[in-house]
Coordinates of C-alpha atoms in Angstrom, one line a residue:
M1 CA 0.0 0.0 0.0
K2 CA 2.8 2.4 0.9
K3 CA 4.7 1.5 -2.3
S4 CA 1.5 2.2 -4.2
R5 CA 1.1 5.6 -2.6
L6 CA 4.8 6.4 -3.2
F7 CA 4.6 5.5 -6.9
G8 CA 1.5 7.6 -7.2
A9 CA 3.3 10.6 -5.7
T10 CA 6.5 10.2 -7.8
A11 CA 5.0 9.3 -11.1
P12 CA 4.3 12.9 -12.2
L13 CA 7.8 13.8 -11.3
L14 CA 9.2 10.9 -13.3
L15 CA 6.9 11.8 -16.2
T16 CA 8.0 15.5 -16.0
A17 CA 11.7 14.5 -15.9
G18 CA 11.3 12.2 -18.8
T19 CA 9.3 14.8 -20.8
L20 CA 11.9 17.4 -20.2
A21 CA 14.7 15.1 -21.2
A22 CA 12.8 14.3 -24.4
A23 CA 12.3 18.1 -25.1
E24 CA 16.0 18.7 -24.6
K25 CA 16.8 15.8 -27.0
L26 CA 14.4 17.3 -29.6
Y27 CA 15.9 20.7 -29.1
T28 CA 19.5 19.5 -29.5
Y29 CA 18.5 17.4 -32.6
A30 CA 16.8 20.3 -34.3
F31 CA 18.7 23.4 -33.1
K32 CA 22.3 22.4 -32.3
R33 CA 24.8 23.3 -35.0
I34 CA 26.8 20.5 -36.7
N35 CA 30.1 21.2 -38.4
Y36 CA 29.4 19.3 -41.6
V37 CA 26.8 19.4 -44.3
P38 CA 24.6 16.3 -44.1
D39 CA 24.4 14.0 -47.1
A40 CA 21.6 14.6 -49.6
S41 CA 18.7 12.3 -49.5
D42 CA 18.7 9.2 -51.7
A43 CA 16.2 10.9 -54.0
M44 CA 18.5 13.9 -54.5
Q45 CA 21.7 11.9 -55.1
K46 CA 21.0 11.7 -58.8
Y47 CA 21.9 15.4 -59.1
A48 CA 25.2 15.1 -57.4
T49 CA 27.4 15.4 -60.5
D50 CA 25.6 18.6 -61.7
Y51 CA 25.7 19.9 -58.1
Y52 CA 29.4 19.6 -57.8
R53 CA 29.9 21.1 -61.2
H54 CA 28.3 24.3 -59.9
V55 CA 30.3 24.2 -56.7
D56 CA 33.5 23.9 -58.8
W57 CA 32.4 26.8 -61.0
V58 CA 31.8 29.1 -58.0
A59 CA 35.2 28.1 -56.6
S60 CA 36.8 28.9 -60.0
Q61 CA 35.5 32.4 -59.8
R62 CA 37.6 33.0 -56.6
P63 CA 34.8 34.7 -54.6
A64 CA 35.8 37.2 -52.0
V65 CA 35.0 36.5 -48.3
W66 CA 32.9 39.2 -46.6
H67 CA 32.6 39.4 -42.8
L68 CA 30.0 40.9 -40.5
D69 CA 30.1 41.4 -36.8
T70 CA 26.8 41.6 -35.0
A71 CA 25.6 43.5 -32.0
D72 CA 25.6 40.3 -29.9
D73 CA 29.2 39.5 -30.8
Q74 CA 28.7 37.0 -33.5
H75 CA 31.2 36.9 -36.4
L76 CA 29.5 36.0 -39.7
A77 CA 31.0 35.1 -43.1
A78 CA 29.7 35.2 -46.6
L79 CA 31.1 34.6 -50.1
W80 CA 30.8 37.5 -52.5
L81 CA 30.8 36.7 -56.2
E82 CA 31.0 40.0 -58.1
H83 CA 29.6 40.4 -61.6
P84 CA 31.6 42.9 -63.7
H85 CA 29.9 46.2 -64.1
S86 CA 26.6 45.1 -62.5
K87 CA 24.5 47.2 -60.2
Q88 CA 22.2 44.2 -59.5
A89 CA 22.9 41.7 -56.8
V90 CA 21.1 38.9 -55.0
I91 CA 21.5 37.6 -51.5
I92 CA 20.9 33.8 -51.4
G93 CA 19.6 32.1 -48.2
H94 CA 20.7 28.5 -47.7
G95 CA 18.7 25.6 -46.3
Y96 CA 18.8 23.9 -42.9
K97 CA 22.3 22.7 -42.0
G98 CA 23.6 23.9 -45.4
T99 CA 26.1 26.7 -46.1
G100 CA 26.4 29.4 -48.7
I101 CA 28.5 27.2 -51.0
T102 CA 25.7 24.6 -51.1
M103 CA 23.7 27.1 -53.0
S104 CA 26.2 27.2 -55.9
N105 CA 23.7 26.1 -58.5
Y106 CA 21.5 29.2 -57.7
A107 CA 24.6 31.4 -57.6
H108 CA 25.6 30.3 -61.1
M109 CA 22.1 30.8 -62.4
F110 CA 21.8 34.4 -61.0
Y111 CA 25.3 35.3 -62.1
D112 CA 24.4 34.3 -65.6
L113 CA 21.3 36.6 -65.3
G114 CA 23.7 39.5 -64.6
F115 CA 23.6 39.5 -60.8
S116 CA 26.5 39.8 -58.3
V117 CA 25.9 37.1 -55.6
L118 CA 26.2 37.1 -51.8
L119 CA 26.2 33.6 -50.2
P120 CA 26.0 34.0 -46.4
D121 CA 26.7 31.2 -43.9
D122 CA 23.9 31.8 -41.4
R123 CA 24.3 31.6 -37.7
G124 CA 25.2 28.1 -36.6
H125 CA 26.4 27.1 -40.0
G126 CA 29.7 26.9 -41.9
Q127 CA 32.2 29.7 -41.2
S128 CA 29.8 31.8 -39.1
D129 CA 29.6 31.8 -35.3
G130 CA 26.7 30.4 -33.4
T131 CA 26.0 27.3 -31.3
Y132 CA 22.4 27.0 -32.3
I133 CA 20.3 27.5 -35.5
S134 CA 17.8 30.3 -35.3
F135 CA 15.7 29.2 -38.3
G136 CA 15.8 32.7 -39.9
W137 CA 14.7 34.7 -36.9
L138 CA 18.1 36.2 -35.8
D139 CA 19.3 35.8 -39.4
R140 CA 16.7 38.2 -40.6
L141 CA 18.5 41.0 -38.8
D142 CA 21.9 39.8 -40.1
Y143 CA 20.5 39.9 -43.6
L144 CA 19.5 43.5 -43.2
K145 CA 23.1 44.2 -42.3
W146 CA 24.3 42.2 -45.3
L147 CA 22.0 44.2 -47.5
Q148 CA 23.3 47.5 -46.1
K149 CA 26.8 46.3 -46.8
M150 CA 25.8 45.5 -50.4
V151 CA 24.3 49.0 -50.8
H152 CA 27.4 50.6 -49.4
Y153 CA 29.6 48.6 -51.8
L154 CA 27.5 48.9 -55.0
G155 CA 26.1 52.3 -54.4
T156 CA 22.6 53.6 -53.6
D157 CA 21.5 53.1 -57.2
C158 CA 21.9 49.3 -57.0
E159 CA 19.0 46.9 -57.3
L160 CA 18.8 44.0 -54.9
L161 CA 16.9 40.6 -54.9
L162 CA 16.2 38.3 -52.0
F163 CA 16.2 34.6 -52.8
G164 CA 16.2 31.5 -50.6
T165 CA 15.2 27.9 -50.4
S166 CA 13.7 25.9 -47.5
M167 CA 14.9 27.6 -44.3
G168 CA 16.5 30.2 -46.6
G169 CA 13.1 30.8 -48.2
A170 CA 11.6 31.4 -44.8
T171 CA 14.5 33.7 -43.9
V172 CA 14.2 36.0 -46.9
S173 CA 10.4 36.1 -46.3
L174 CA 11.1 37.2 -42.7
V175 CA 13.4 39.9 -44.0
A176 CA 10.8 41.1 -46.4
G177 CA 8.5 41.9 -43.5
E178 CA 11.0 44.2 -41.8
P179 CA 10.1 47.9 -41.8
T180 CA 13.8 48.9 -42.3
L181 CA 14.2 46.8 -45.5
P182 CA 16.3 48.9 -47.9
Q183 CA 14.5 50.6 -50.7
Q184 CA 17.0 48.9 -53.1
V185 CA 15.3 45.5 -52.6
K186 CA 13.1 45.2 -55.6
A187 CA 11.7 41.6 -55.3
I188 CA 11.7 38.4 -53.3
V189 CA 11.8 34.8 -54.5
E190 CA 11.2 32.1 -51.9
D191 CA 11.3 28.4 -52.7
C192 CA 9.8 25.8 -50.4
G193 CA 9.8 27.9 -47.2
Y194 CA 7.7 27.1 -44.2
T195 CA 4.8 29.2 -42.8
S196 CA 6.2 29.3 -39.3
L197 CA 8.7 27.4 -37.2
D198 CA 5.8 26.2 -34.9
D199 CA 4.0 24.8 -37.9
E200 CA 7.1 23.1 -39.3
L201 CA 8.3 21.5 -36.0
S202 CA 4.8 20.4 -35.1
Y203 CA 4.4 18.8 -38.6
L204 CA 7.8 17.1 -38.5
I205 CA 7.6 15.5 -35.0
H206 CA 4.2 14.1 -36.0
E207 CA 5.4 12.8 -39.4
L208 CA 8.9 11.6 -38.3
F209 CA 8.3 10.5 -34.7
H210 CA 4.5 10.1 -34.6
L211 CA 4.3 12.4 -31.6
P212 CA 1.9 15.2 -30.8
K213 CA 2.9 18.9 -30.7
R214 CA 2.3 19.2 -26.9
P215 CA 4.2 19.1 -24.7
L216 CA 7.5 18.8 -26.7
V217 CA 7.2 21.8 -28.9
P218 CA 6.2 24.3 -26.2
L219 CA 9.0 22.9 -24.0
A220 CA 11.5 23.2 -26.8
S221 CA 10.3 26.7 -27.3
F222 CA 11.1 27.6 -23.7
I223 CA 14.5 26.0 -24.0
N224 CA 15.1 28.2 -27.1
Y225 CA 14.0 31.3 -25.2
R226 CA 16.5 30.6 -22.5
R227 CA 19.3 30.0 -25.1
L228 CA 18.6 32.3 -28.0
G229 CA 16.1 34.8 -26.5
F230 CA 13.0 34.2 -28.5
F231 CA 10.0 31.7 -28.4
I232 CA 9.4 29.5 -31.4
S233 CA 6.1 31.4 -32.1
A234 CA 8.1 34.5 -33.0
V235 CA 9.3 32.8 -36.3
D236 CA 6.1 33.5 -38.1
V237 CA 6.7 33.8 -41.9
E238 CA 3.0 34.3 -42.8
A239 CA 2.8 37.3 -40.4
A240 CA 6.0 38.8 -42.0
L241 CA 4.6 38.4 -45.5
H242 CA 1.4 40.2 -44.4
R243 CA 3.6 43.2 -44.0
N244 CA 5.5 42.7 -47.3
Q245 CA 4.6 45.1 -50.2
R246 CA 7.5 43.9 -52.5
P247 CA 6.8 41.6 -55.4
L248 CA 7.0 38.0 -54.3
L249 CA 7.4 34.7 -56.3
V250 CA 6.6 31.6 -54.3
I251 CA 8.0 28.3 -55.7
H252 CA 7.0 25.0 -54.1
G253 CA 7.2 21.3 -55.2
Q254 CA 3.9 19.6 -55.5
K255 CA 5.3 16.4 -53.9
D256 CA 7.1 18.2 -51.0
V257 CA 6.4 16.2 -47.8
Y258 CA 9.2 17.8 -45.7
V259 CA 7.8 21.4 -45.9
P260 CA 4.4 20.4 -47.3
T261 CA 3.0 22.2 -50.3
W262 CA 0.2 23.9 -48.4
M263 CA 2.8 26.0 -46.6
G264 CA 3.9 27.5 -49.9
Q265 CA 0.3 28.2 -50.8
Q266 CA -0.4 29.9 -47.5
N267 CA 2.8 32.1 -47.8
F268 CA 1.6 33.1 -51.2
A269 CA -1.8 34.0 -49.9
A270 CA -0.3 36.0 -47.0
S271 CA 1.8 38.4 -49.1
A272 CA 0.4 41.9 -49.5
G273 CA 2.3 43.0 -52.7
P274 CA 2.4 41.8 -56.3
K275 CA 2.8 38.0 -56.3
A276 CA 2.9 34.8 -58.2
L277 CA 2.8 31.1 -57.2
W278 CA 4.5 28.3 -59.1
L279 CA 3.8 24.8 -57.9
V280 CA 6.3 22.5 -59.6
P281 CA 4.8 19.1 -60.7
N282 CA 6.6 16.0 -59.4
A283 CA 9.2 18.0 -57.3
I284 CA 9.9 16.9 -53.8
H285 CA 11.5 19.2 -51.2
A286 CA 14.1 21.6 -52.7
E287 CA 14.0 19.7 -56.0
S288 CA 12.2 22.3 -58.1
Y289 CA 15.4 23.7 -59.7
W290 CA 16.8 20.2 -60.5
V291 CA 13.6 19.0 -62.2
D292 CA 14.2 21.5 -65.0
P293 CA 17.0 24.1 -64.4
Q294 CA 16.2 26.0 -67.6
A295 CA 12.5 26.3 -66.8
Y296 CA 13.4 27.3 -63.2
R297 CA 15.7 30.1 -64.5
D298 CA 13.1 31.3 -67.1
H299 CA 10.3 31.3 -64.5
I300 CA 12.3 33.5 -62.1
A301 CA 13.6 35.8 -64.9
K302 CA 10.2 36.4 -66.3
F303 CA 8.8 37.3 -62.8
I304 CA 11.6 39.6 -61.7
Q305 CA 12.3 41.4 -65.0
P306 CA 9.6 44.1 -64.7
Y307 CA 11.1 45.2 -61.3
F308 CA 14.7 45.6 -62.5
S309 CA 15.8 48.5 -64.7
A310 CA 17.9 46.3 -67.0
M311 CA 18.3 42.5 -67.1
H312 CA 21.3 40.7 -68.5
A313 CA 21.2 40.1 -72.3
S314 CA 21.0 36.3 -71.8
V315 CA 17.5 36.5 -70.3

């Protein structure tokens, strides 16, 4: 009888301890930086040869390395690939646990369209500082500083484009909602970005681990607040896009089950400015470019051309 009462009294404590441990494990799994780029999925391995061809091309251009020091003492790095005599430039946001150089195919594409290219390593990635990944929230402020640096370098008459895929797509969308976005930013293109970090984490723990949102996501949110200073609910891409007046192109694969297609549709619906939505048939997550690189380039060029004073002759 006494043992029964003792178990009844301690069970909630054991459950709480176990739940907290599970939340910490989830947080570490999702937010902790790793110092390598994970292998591509089996479905994406077929593009490896073309991918490395673009990486080699970027390296052959001998890009400069730009640096940025933040107000919270983070040292950030980015590759700068300068197009000769161009006043147009794009900042390219990379995906989760990627780096700037992993976006080489997009860098090559935009360079051929006449853009100089900035490839940042976000916080918690690559050559930039950071123990944890902020999923675009702190990065949005860093991107504003990168944009200011680009304006200072190119001149106030430059024209800038925001582009990103997956987490990078969410990041540039968050940037688009900032009231201090430089007037030189003419358009945004986001590919397969999530609607919010809360939506994405809740979706993934259900799909990958068959677990409910509560209590793990709220607990992970509290852990993140203690370590990075914000709750997960702050990373609200839809809310940012409600404040966006710039032209926005949303691209999303119709077979995306990592960041599900409905998220792209909701991001498109949220944006307040001129906009277009391209749902790419048969494309899984972050595959839209690889399905047909020429069609991808043409689609982007056609959308952004009206907002830039002069596009490269190869458009």
